XYZ file of C-alpha atoms in Angstrom:
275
model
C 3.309 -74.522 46.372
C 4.195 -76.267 43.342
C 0.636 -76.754 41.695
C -0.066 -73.442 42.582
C 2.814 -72.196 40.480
C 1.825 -74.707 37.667
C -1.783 -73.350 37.682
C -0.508 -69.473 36.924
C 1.639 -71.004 33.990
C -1.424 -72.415 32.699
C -3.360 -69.507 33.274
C -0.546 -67.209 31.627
C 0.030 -69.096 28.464
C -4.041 -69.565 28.114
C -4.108 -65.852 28.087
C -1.226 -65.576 25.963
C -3.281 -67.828 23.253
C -6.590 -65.844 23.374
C -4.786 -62.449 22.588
C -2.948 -63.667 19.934
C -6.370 -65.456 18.177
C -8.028 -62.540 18.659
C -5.180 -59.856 17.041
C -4.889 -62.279 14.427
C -8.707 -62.898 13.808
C -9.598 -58.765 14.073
C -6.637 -58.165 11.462
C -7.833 -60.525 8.813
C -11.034 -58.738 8.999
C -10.325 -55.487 8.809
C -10.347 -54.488 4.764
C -8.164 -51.333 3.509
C -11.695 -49.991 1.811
C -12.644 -50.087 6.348
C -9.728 -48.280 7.154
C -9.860 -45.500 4.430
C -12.451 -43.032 5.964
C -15.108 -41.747 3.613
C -15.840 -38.602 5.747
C -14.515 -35.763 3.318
C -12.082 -33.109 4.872
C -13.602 -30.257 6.536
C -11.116 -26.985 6.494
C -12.130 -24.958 9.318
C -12.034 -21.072 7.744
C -12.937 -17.865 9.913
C -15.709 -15.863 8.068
C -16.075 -12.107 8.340
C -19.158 -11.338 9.966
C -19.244 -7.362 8.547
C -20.666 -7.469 4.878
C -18.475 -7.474 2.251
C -19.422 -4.260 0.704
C -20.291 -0.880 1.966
C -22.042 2.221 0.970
C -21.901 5.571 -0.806
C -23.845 8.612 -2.212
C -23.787 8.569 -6.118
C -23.933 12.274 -7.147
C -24.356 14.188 -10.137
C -21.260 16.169 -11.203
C -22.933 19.669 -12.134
C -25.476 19.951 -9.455
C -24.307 17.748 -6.940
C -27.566 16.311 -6.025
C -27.847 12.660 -4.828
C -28.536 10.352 -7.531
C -28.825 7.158 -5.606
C -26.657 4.732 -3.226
C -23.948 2.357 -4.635
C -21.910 -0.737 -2.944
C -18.439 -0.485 -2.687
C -15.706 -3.550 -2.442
C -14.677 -3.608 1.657
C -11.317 -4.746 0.762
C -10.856 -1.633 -1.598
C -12.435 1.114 0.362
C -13.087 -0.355 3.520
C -9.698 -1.570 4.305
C -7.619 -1.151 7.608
C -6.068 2.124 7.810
C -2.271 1.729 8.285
C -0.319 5.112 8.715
C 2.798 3.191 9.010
C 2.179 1.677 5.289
C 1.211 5.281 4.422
C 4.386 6.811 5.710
C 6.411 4.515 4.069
C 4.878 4.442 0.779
C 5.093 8.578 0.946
C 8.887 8.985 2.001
C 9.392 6.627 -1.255
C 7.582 7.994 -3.549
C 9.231 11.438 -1.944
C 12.795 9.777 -2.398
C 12.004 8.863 -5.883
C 10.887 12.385 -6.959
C 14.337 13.913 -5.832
C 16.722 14.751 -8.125
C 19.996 14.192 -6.913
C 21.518 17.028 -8.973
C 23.554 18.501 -5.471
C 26.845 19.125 -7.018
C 30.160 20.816 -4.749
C 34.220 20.742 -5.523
C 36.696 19.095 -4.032
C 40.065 20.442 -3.486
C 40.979 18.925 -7.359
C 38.187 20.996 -9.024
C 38.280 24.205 -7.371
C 40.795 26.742 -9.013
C 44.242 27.997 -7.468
C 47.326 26.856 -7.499
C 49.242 24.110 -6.593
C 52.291 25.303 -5.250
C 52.998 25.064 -1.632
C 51.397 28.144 0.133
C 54.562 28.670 3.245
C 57.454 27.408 3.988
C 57.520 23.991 5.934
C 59.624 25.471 8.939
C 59.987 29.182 11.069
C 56.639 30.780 11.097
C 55.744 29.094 13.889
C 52.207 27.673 12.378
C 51.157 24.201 11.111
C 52.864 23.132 7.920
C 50.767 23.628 5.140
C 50.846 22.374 1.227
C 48.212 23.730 -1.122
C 46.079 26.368 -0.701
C 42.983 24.304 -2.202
C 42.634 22.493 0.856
C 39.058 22.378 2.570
C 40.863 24.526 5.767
C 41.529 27.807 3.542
C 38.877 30.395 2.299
C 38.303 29.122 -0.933
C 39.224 25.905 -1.269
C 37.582 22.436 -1.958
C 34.679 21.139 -0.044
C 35.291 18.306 1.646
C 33.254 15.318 1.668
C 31.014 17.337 0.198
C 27.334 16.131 -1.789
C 28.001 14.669 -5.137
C 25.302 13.963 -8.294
C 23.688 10.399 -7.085
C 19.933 8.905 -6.846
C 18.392 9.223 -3.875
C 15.350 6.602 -5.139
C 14.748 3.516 -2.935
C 13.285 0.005 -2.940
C 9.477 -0.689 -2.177
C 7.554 -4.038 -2.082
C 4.791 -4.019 -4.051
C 2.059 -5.127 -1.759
C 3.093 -2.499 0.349
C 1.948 -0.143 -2.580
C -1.016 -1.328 -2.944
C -1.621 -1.963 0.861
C -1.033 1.600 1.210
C -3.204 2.851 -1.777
C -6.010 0.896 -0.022
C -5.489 2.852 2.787
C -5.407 6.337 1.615
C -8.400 5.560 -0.310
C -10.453 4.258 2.753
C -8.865 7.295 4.534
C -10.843 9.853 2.295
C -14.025 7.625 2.576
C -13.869 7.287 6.228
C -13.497 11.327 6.515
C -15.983 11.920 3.996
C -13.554 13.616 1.521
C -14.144 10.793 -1.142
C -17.024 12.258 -3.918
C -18.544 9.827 -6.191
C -20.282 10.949 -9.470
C -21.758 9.422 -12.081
C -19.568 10.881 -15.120
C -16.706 13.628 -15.210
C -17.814 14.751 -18.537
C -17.505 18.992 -19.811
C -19.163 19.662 -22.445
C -16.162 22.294 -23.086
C -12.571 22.287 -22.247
C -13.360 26.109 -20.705
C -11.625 27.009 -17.284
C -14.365 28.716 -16.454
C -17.215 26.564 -17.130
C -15.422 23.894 -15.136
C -14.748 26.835 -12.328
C -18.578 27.465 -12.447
C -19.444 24.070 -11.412
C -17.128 23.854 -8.669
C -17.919 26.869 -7.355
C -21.841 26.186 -7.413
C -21.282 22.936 -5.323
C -18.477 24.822 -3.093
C -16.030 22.673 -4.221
C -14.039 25.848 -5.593
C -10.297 25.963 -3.789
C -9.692 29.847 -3.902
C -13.554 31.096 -3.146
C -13.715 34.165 -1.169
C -15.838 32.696 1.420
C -12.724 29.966 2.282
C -10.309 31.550 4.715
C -8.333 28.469 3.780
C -9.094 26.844 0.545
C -8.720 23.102 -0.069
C -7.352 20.938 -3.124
C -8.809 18.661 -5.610
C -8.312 15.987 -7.211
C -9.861 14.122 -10.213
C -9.486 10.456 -10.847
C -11.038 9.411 -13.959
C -10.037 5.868 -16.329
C -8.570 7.707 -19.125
C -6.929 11.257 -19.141
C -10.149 13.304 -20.156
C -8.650 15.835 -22.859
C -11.808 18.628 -21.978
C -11.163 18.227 -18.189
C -7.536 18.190 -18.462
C -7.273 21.528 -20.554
C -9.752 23.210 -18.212
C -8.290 22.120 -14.919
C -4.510 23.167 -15.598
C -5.673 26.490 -15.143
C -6.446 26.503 -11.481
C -4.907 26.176 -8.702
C -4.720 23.299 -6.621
C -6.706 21.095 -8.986
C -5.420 18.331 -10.690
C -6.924 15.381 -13.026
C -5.276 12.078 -12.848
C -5.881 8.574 -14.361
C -6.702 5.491 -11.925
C -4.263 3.621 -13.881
C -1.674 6.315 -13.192
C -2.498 6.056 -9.823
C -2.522 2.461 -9.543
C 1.298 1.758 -11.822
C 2.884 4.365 -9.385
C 1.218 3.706 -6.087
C 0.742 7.307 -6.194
C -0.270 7.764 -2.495
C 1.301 11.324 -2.169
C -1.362 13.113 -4.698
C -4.108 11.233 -3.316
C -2.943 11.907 0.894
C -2.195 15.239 -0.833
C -5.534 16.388 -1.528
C -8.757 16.999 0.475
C -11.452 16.087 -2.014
C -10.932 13.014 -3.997
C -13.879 13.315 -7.051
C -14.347 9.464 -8.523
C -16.850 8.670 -11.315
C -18.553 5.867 -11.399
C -16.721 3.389 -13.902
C -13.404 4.427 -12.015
C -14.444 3.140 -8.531
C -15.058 -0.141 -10.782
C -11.747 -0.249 -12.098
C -10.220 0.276 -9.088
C -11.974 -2.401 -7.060
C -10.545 -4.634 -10.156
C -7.100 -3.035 -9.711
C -6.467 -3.069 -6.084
C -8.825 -6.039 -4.707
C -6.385 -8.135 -2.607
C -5.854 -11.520 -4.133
């Protein structure tokens, strides 16, 4: 009916009114300093529940006796073991150390003559020019190795990521000796030979069937410890920041026993803690 229709407009336009009174009455009162939330921003972070440092025997170099427990950095010595990173840091470090000297002739270099060997028609063969071709005894090489480098390209994380690794390799199979100095009081093969053989550290005992290698790591090249250890056989001295510049995973994977002092493991943790 007609009033009924009437009524709903009124109804409809009433409603109308309200909602626009109230938008326009909850918008005035609203401030900006209501609608800027004072809550600070929370970051939600995963946190490691292992600790971040892990344990070791401190020894003493010329006895070998305990001398107490030290922490060492997780990230350093701790870190996931990767044998891909390891492989690839090896085969460049392996690719770097070739020498790329491989030399042969081609059929320009090698000596003979130049004139043509037979006669282009009647023996009833394949014509044939020089007799320096790579076909005939004596003649050039072909395609054959030529003086080039054979070094490659190597991110450096992927250095360091793999030094990590081969250091928490030795730790994890208990070839990684910690001590508190390095220090000879001579630069005497065999006073150096004495101590290693007295804590059966010595490579080439009779006792070993199959002797293993070691290697020292001090800060600085030690000038007693280098002159005594060029002497024997599989034992080398190296400097952490030798190491660390090179990436020098080959000596370290290279070696059984890995003999640290004390203010080295500190200067690697500095060196190789992952930023």
């Amino acid at each position: 009916m007609w009033w009924a229709k009437e009524w709903r407009t009124l109804l409809f336009r009433h409603w109308q009114r309200q909602r626009t009174l109230h938008t326009k009455f909850v918008s005035e009162n609203i401030s900006k300093e209501n609608l800027i939330s004072t809550q600070p921003n929370v970051i939600l972070k995963a946190v490691s529940p292992l600790p971040t440092h892990i344990q070791a025997w401190l020894h003493d170099f010329e006895t070998n006796t305990p001398l107490g427990i030290i922490n060492l950095d997780r990230r350093v010595f701790g870190a996931p073991i990767r044998k891909d990173l390891l492989q690839r840091v090896i085969v460049w470090q392996r690719d770097c150390l070739r020498q790329g000297t491989h030399s042969s002739k081609n059929r320009s270099e090698v000596r003979g003559t130049t004139r043509k060997w037979a006669k282009q028609k009647g023996r009833g063969k394949a014509r044939v020019g020089s007799h320096r071709a790579p076909h005939f005894r004596g003649g050039g090489v072909a395609h054959g190795p030529k003086p080039r480098s054979h070094s490659s390209d190597l991110q450096r994380q992927v250095q360091l990521f793999g030094l990590r690794s081969a250091l928490t390799t030795k730790f994890v199979q208990n070839q990684l000796v910690i001590v508190e100095n390095l220090k000879l009081k001579s630069s005497k093969t065999r006073d150096l030979l004495s101590i290693l053989d007295r804590n059966v550290w010595d490579p080439l005992a009779d006792y070993r069937k199959q002797g293993h290698s070691i290697l020292f790591l001090t800060m600085d090249h030690m000038k007693e410890l280098d002159l005594a250890s060029r002497n024997l056989q599989r034992v080398h001295a190296l400097s952490a920041n030798d190491i660390v510049e090179a990436g020098d995973v080959y000596n370290i994977m290279g070696h059984e026993i890995l003999l640290i002092d004390h203010k080295t493991v500190r200067q690697l943790e500095e060196l190789l803690r992952p930023q």
